[in-house]
C-alpha positions as a LaTeX table, in Angstrom:
\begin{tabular}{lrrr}
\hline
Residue & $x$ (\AA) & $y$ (\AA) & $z$ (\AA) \\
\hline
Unk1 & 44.99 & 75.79 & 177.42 \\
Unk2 & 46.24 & 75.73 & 173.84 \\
Unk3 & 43.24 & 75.37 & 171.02 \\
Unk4 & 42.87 & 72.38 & 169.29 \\
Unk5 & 43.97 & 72.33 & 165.54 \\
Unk6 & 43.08 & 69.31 & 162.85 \\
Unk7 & 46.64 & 67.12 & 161.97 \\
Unk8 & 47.13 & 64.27 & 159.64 \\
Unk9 & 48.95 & 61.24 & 161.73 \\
Unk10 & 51.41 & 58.32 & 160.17 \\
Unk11 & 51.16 & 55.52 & 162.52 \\
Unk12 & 54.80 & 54.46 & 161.02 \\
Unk13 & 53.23 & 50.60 & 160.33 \\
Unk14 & 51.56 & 51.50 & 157.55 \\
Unk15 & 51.79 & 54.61 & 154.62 \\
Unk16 & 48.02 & 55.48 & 154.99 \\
Unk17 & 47.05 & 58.63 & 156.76 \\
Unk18 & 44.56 & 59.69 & 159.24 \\
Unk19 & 42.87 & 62.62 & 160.69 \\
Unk20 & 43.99 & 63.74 & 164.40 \\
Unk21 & 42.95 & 66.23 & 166.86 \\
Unk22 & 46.27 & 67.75 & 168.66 \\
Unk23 & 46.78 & 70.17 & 171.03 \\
Unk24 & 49.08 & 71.22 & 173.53 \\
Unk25 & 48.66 & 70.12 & 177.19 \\
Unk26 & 49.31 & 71.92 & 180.53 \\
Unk27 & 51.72 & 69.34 & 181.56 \\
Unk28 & 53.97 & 70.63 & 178.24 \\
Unk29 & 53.00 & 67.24 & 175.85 \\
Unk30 & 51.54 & 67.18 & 173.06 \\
Unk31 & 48.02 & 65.26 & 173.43 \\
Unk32 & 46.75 & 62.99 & 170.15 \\
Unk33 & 43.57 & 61.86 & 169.50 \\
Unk34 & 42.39 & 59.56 & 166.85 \\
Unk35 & 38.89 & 58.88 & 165.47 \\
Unk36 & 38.66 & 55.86 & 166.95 \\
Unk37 & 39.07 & 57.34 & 170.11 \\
Unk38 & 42.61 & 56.28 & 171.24 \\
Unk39 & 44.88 & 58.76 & 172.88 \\
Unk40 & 48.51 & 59.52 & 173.69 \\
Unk41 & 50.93 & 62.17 & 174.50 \\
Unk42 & 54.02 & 63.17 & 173.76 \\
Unk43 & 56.67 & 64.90 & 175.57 \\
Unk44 & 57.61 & 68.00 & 174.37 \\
Unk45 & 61.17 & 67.74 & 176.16 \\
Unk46 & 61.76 & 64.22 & 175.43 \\
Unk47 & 64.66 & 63.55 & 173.49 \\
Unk48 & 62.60 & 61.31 & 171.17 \\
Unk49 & 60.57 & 64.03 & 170.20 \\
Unk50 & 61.96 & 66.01 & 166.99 \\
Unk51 & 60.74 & 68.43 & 165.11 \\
Unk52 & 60.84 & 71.03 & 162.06 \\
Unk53 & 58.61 & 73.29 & 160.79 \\
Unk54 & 58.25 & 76.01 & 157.57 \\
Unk55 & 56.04 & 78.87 & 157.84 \\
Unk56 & 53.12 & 76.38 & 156.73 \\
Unk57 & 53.66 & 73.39 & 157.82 \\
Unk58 & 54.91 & 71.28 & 161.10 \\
Unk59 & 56.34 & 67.99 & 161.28 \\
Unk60 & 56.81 & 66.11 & 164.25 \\
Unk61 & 58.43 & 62.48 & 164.89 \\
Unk62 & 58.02 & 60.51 & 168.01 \\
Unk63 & 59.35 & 56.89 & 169.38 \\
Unk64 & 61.61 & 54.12 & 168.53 \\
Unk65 & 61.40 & 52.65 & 164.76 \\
Unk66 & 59.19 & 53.02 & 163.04 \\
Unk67 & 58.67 & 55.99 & 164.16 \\
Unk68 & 55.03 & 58.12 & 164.24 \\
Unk69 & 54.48 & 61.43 & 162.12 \\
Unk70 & 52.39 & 64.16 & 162.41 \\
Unk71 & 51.97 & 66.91 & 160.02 \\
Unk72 & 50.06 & 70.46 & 161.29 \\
Unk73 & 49.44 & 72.81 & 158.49 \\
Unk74 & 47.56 & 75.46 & 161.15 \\
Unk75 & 50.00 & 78.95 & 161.09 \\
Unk76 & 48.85 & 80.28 & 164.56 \\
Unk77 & 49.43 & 77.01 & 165.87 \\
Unk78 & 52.74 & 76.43 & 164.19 \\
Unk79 & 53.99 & 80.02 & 165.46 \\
Unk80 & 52.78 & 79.16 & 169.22 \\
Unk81 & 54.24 & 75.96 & 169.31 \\
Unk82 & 57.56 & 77.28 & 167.60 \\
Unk83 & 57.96 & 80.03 & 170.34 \\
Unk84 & 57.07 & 77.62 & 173.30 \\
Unk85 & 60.11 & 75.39 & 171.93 \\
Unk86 & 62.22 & 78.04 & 171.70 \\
Unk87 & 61.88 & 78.79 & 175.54 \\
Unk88 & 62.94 & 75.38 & 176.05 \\
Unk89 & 66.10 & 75.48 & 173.93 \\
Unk90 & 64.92 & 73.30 & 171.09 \\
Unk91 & 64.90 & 75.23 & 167.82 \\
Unk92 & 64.25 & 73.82 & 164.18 \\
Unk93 & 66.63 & 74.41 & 161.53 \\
Unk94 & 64.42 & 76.86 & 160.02 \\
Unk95 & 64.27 & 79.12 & 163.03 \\
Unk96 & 67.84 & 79.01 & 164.38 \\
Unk97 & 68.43 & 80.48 & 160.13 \\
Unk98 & 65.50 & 82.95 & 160.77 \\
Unk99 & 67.41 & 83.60 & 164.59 \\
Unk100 & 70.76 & 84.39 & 162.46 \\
Unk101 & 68.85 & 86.27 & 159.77 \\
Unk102 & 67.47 & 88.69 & 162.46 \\
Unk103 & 70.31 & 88.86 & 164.33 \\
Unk104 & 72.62 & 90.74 & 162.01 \\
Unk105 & 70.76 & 90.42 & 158.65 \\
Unk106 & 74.26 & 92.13 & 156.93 \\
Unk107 & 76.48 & 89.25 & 158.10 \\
Unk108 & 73.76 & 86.30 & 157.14 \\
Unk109 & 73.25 & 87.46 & 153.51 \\
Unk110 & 77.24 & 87.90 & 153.00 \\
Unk111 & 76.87 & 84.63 & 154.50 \\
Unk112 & 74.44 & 83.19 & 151.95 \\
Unk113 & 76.41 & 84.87 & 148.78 \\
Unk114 & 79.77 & 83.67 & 150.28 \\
Unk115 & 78.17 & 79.96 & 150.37 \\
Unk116 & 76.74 & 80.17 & 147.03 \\
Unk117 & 80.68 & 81.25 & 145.42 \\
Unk118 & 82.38 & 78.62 & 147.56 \\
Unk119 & 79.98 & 76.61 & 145.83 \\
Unk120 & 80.73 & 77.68 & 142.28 \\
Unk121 & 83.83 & 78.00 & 142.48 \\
Unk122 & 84.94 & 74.34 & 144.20 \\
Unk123 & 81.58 & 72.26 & 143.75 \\
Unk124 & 80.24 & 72.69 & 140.77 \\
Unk125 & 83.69 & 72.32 & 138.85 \\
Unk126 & 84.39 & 69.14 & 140.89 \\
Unk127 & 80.45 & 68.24 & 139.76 \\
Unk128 & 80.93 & 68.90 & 136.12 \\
Unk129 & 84.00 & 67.14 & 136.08 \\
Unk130 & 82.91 & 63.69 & 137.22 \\
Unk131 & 79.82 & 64.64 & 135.10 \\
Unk132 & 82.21 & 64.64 & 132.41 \\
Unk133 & 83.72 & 60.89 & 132.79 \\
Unk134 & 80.02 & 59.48 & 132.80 \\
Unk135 & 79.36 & 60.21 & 129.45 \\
Unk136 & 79.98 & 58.52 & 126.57 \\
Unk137 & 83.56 & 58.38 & 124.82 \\
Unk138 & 81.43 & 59.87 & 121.51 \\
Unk139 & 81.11 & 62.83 & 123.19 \\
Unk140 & 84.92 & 63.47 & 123.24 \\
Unk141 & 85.49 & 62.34 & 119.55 \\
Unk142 & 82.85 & 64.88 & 118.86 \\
Unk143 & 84.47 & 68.03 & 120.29 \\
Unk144 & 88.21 & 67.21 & 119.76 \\
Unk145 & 86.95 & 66.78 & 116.02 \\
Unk146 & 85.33 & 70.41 & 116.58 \\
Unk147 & 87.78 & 71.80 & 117.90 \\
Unk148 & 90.60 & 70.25 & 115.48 \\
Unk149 & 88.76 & 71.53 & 112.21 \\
Unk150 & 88.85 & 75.02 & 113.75 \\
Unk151 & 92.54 & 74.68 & 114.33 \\
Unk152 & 93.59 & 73.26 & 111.07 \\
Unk153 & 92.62 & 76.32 & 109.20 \\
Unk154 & 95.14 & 78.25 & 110.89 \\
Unk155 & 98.15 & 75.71 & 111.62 \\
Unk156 & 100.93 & 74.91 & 108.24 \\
Unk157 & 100.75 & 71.19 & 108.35 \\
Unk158 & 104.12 & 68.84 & 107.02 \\
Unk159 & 101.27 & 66.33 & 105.18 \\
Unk160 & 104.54 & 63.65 & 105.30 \\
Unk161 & 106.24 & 64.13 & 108.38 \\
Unk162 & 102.15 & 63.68 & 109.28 \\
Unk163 & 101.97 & 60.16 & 107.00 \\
Unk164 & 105.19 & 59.04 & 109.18 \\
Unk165 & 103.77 & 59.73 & 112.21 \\
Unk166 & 100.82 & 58.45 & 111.87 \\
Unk167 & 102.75 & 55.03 & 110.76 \\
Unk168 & 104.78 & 55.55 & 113.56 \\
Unk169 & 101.90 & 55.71 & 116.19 \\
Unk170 & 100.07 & 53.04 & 114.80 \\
Unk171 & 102.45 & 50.75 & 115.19 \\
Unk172 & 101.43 & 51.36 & 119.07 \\
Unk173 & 98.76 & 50.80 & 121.61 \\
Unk174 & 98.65 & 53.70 & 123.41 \\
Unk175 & 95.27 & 54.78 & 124.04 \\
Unk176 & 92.57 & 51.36 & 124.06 \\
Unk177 & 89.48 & 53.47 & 124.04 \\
Unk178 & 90.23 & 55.57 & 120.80 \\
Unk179 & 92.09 & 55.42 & 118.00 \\
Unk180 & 94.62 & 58.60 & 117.91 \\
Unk181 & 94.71 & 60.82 & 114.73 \\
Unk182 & 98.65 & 62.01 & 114.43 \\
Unk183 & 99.34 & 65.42 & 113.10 \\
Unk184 & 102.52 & 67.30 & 112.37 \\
Unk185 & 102.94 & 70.99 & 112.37 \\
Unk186 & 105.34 & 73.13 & 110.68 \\
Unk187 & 106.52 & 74.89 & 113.12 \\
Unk188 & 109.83 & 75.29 & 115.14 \\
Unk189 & 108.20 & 75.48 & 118.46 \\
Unk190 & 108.91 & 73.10 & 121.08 \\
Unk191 & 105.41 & 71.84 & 121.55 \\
Unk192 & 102.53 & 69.28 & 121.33 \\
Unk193 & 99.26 & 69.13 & 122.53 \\
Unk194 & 96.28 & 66.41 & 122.47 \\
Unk195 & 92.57 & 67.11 & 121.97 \\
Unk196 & 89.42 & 64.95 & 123.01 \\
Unk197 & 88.88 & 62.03 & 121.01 \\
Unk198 & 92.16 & 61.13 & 119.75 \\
Unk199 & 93.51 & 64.19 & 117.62 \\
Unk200 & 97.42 & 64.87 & 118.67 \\
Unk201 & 99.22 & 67.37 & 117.07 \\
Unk202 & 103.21 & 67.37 & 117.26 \\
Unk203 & 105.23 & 70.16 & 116.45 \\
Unk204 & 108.44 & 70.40 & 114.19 \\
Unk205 & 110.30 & 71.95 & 116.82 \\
Unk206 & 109.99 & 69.48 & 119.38 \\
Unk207 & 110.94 & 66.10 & 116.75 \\
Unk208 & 114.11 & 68.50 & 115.26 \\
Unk209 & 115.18 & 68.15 & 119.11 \\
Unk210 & 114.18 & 64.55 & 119.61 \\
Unk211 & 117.55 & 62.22 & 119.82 \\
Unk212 & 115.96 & 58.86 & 119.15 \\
Unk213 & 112.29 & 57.02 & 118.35 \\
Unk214 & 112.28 & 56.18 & 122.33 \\
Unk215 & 111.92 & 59.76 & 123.07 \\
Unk216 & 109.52 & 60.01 & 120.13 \\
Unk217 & 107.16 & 56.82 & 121.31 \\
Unk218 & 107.27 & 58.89 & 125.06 \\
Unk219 & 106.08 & 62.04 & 124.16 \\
Unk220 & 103.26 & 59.84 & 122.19 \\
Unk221 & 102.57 & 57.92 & 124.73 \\
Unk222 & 102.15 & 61.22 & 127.31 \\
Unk223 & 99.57 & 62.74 & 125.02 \\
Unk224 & 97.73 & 59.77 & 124.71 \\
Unk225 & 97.21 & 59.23 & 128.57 \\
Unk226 & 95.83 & 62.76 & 128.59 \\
Unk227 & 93.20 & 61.25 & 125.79 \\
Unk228 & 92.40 & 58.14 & 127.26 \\
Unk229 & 92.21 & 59.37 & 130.74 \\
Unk230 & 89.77 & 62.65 & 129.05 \\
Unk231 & 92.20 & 65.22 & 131.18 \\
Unk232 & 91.23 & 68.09 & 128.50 \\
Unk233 & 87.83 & 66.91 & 128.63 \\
Unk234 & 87.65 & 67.20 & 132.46 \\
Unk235 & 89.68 & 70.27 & 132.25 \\
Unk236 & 87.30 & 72.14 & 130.13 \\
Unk237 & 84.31 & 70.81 & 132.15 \\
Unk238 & 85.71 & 72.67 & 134.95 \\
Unk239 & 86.43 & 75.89 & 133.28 \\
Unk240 & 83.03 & 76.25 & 131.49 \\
Unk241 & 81.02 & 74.62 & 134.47 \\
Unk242 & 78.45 & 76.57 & 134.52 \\
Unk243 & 77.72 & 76.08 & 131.14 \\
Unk244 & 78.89 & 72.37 & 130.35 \\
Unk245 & 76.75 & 71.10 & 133.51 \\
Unk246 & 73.45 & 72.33 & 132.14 \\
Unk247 & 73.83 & 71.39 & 128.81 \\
Unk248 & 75.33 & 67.66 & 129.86 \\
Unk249 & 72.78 & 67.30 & 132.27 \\
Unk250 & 69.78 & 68.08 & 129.34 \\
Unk251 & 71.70 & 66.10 & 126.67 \\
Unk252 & 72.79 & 69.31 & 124.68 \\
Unk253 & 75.70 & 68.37 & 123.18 \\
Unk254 & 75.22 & 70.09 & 120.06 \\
Unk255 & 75.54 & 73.17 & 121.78 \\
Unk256 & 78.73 & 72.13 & 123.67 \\
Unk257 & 80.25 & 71.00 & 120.38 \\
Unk258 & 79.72 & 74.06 & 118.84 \\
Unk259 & 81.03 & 76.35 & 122.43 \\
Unk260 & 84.42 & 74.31 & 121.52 \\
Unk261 & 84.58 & 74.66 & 118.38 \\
Unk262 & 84.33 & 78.53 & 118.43 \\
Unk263 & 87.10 & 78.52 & 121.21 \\
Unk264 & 88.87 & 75.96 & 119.63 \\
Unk265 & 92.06 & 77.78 & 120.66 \\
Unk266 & 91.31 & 77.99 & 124.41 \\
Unk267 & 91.10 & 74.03 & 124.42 \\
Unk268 & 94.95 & 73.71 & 122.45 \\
Unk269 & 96.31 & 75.87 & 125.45 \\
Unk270 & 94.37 & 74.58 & 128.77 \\
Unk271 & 96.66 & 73.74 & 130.89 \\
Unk272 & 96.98 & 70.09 & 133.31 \\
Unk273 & 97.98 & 70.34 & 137.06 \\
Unk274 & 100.58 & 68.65 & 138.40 \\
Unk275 & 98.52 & 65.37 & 139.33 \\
Unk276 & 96.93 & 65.16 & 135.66 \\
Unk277 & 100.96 & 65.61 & 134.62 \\
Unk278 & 101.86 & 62.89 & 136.97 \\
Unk279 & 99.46 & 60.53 & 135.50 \\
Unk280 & 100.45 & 61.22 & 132.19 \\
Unk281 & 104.00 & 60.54 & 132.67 \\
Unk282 & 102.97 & 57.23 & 134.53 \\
Unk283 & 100.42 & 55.49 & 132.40 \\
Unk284 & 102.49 & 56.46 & 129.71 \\
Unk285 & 105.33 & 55.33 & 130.59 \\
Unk286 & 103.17 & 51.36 & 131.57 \\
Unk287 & 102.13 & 51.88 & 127.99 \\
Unk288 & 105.75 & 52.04 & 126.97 \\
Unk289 & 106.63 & 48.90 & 128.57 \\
Unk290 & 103.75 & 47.06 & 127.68 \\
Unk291 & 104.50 & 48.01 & 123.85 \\
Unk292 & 108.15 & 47.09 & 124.28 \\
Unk293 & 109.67 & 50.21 & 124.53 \\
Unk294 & 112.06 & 50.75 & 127.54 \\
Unk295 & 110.08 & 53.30 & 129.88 \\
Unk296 & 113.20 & 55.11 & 130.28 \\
Unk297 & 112.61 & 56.76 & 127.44 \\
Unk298 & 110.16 & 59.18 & 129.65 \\
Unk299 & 112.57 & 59.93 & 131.74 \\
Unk300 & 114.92 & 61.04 & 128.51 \\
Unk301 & 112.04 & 63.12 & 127.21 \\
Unk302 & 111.29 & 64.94 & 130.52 \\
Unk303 & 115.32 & 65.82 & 130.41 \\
Unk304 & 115.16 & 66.90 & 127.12 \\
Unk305 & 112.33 & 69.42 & 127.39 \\
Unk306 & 114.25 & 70.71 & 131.16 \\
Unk307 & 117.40 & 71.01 & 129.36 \\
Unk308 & 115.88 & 72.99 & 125.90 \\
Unk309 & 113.83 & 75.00 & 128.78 \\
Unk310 & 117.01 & 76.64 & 130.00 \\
Unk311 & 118.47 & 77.55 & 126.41 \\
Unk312 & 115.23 & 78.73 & 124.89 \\
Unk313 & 112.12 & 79.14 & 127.48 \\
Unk314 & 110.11 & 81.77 & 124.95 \\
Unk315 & 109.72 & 78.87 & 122.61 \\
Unk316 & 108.35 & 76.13 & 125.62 \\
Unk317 & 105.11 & 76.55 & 124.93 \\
Unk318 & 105.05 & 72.85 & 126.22 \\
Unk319 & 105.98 & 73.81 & 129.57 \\
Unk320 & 103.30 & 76.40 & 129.44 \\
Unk321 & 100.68 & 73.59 & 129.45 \\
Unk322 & 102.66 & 70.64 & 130.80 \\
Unk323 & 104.30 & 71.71 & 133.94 \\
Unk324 & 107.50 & 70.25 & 134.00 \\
Unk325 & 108.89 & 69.70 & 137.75 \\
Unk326 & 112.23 & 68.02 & 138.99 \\
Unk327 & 109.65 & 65.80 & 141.40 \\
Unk328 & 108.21 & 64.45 & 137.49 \\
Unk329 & 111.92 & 63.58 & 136.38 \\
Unk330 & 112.29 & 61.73 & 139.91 \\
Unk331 & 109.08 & 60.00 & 139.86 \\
Unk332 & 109.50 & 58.79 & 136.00 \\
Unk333 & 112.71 & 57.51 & 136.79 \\
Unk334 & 111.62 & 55.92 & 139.80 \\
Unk335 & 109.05 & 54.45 & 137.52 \\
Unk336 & 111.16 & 53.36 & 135.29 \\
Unk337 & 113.27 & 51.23 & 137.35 \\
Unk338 & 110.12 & 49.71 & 138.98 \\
Unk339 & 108.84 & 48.28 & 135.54 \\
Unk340 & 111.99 & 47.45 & 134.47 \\
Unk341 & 113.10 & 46.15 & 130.74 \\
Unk342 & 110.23 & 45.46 & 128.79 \\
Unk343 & 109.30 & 41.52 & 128.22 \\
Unk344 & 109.37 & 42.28 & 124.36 \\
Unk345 & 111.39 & 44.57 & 122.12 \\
Unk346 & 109.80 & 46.87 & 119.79 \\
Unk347 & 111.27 & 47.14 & 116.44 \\
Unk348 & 110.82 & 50.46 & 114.71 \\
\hline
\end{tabular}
């Protein structure tokens, strides 16, 4: 006859505790008794009956809702009653592991380390990046503002192409949530990029190739969607994790700042996927026809950086960033014809 060990009993009707004598019958139940003297068993094969234990503690649950608790902190008990189960084909979570473990102790810690990459590698990216979109806009401004006086130092700027821009873009709606800082670089490379918070910097080389203000208000209207919609943001939260999880999650962002700012460069080239792309191209392109331009002029800017791709790809640094594919061309065009002429014209 098993001994009988002190265990603290939830009655499920009530959170207060109290002090039960348990032990394990010859007829395979667990027997109860209470200090006021009731008794009951249960099963240890019935269904109803479930079970867990640690190597210090034992929790049982018995019956329909709500359902009664005990808890057995007794080791020599716990051990007994753990092996008796185990003849009957009922394990606990924590012994089929420790079954595994013992079993081939090689192939359960590969196990463990191959859980933990999987887990770094696809988890905690996806975690930091929806991390990322909780947090306040500020927080964007903050590092794109970083990260854009570290740039600056090293990049010729055209201060009036810059001025027309920026009167350009303004007279625009393009991003709601911010208020985009325009920025022309002397350069003849076929590029442009956006930073967090609103900073976009255009390139000589890609305007020099521009045919019309349409193409122009596109191209604006692309990098915008990747600031309103935070891609770089999310982007970077996935590429420093590790990093940008802890400090979001303690309210660091000093130190995240100033992680930007010193690879300020690393920000300018991350590169979208084809789904941040496609998003890109399709807000945009709603902005464009909500700001009376026709939203075929995406479709004209996607052909112009595919056709300058084939005479001069060492200078698409665009492409490099901004994936261009034939499906994009298809999809803006498809886009296009969806939205239609715009309601109003834009003059410019």
């Amino acid at each position: 006859m098993e001994r009988e060990v002190q265990a603290t009993y939830y009655d499920g009707a009530t959170s207060k505790p109290q002090e039960a004598i348990v032990r394990v019958s010859d007829m395979n139940s667990l027997e109860v008794r209470l200090p006021d003297g009731n008794r009951f068993q249960w099963p240890l094969e019935h269904k109803g009956m479930e079970w867990e234990r640690t190597r210090t503690m034992l929790r049982l649950s018995f019956g329909e809702h709500p359902r009664k608790v005990l808890l057995i902190r007794d080791e020599p008990f716990i051990k007994s009653f753990a092996l008796r189960m185990r003849y009957t084909g009922r394990q606990g979570t924590y012994d089929r592991l420790l079954a595994v473990a013992r079993s081939g102790p090689v192939l359960f810690f590969i196990g463990v380390i191959a859980l933990l990459v999987c887990a770094y590698i696809w988890v905690l990216p996806w975690t930091a990046e929806r991390l990322v979109m909780v947090v306040p806009n500020a927080v964007d401004e903050r590092i794109g503002e970083a990260a854009f006086q570290q740039m600056a130092l090293a990049m010729p700027m055209d201060p009036e192409r810059t001025q027309a821009l920026q009167a350009f873009g303004d007279q625009l709606d393009l991003s709601p949530s911010y208020s985009p800082t325009y920025h022309v670089v002397n350069e003849d490379q076929v590029n442009a990029f956006a930073l967090p918070g609103g900073h976009i910097v255009v390139f000589t080389g890609i305007l020099d190739r521009m045919n019309s203000s349409d193409e122009l208000a596109a191209l604006l209207a692309h990098e915008a969607t990747h600031v309103e919609e935070r891609h770089s943001t999310r982007m970077m939260a996935r590429s420093m994790a590790g990093y940008l999880f802890l400090s979001l999650l303690i309210g660091d962002v000093n130190a995240v700042v100033a992680v930007v700012a010193e690879n300020a460069n690393a920000l300018r080239n991350l590169g979208y996927g084809r789904g941040l792309e496609s998003e890109a191209d399709g807000v945009g392109q709603q902005h464009l026809w909500e700001n009376g331009v026709d939203p075929h002029a995406m479709v004209k800017l996607l052909e112009l950086l595919q056709r300058e791709a084939m005479d001069m790809p060492e200078q698409m640094a665009f492409l490099s960033s901004h994936p261009l594919t034939s499906e994009r061309i298809d999809a803006a065009r498809k886009q296009a014809e969806e939205l239609g002429p715009p309601a109003r014209t834009n003059e410019q």
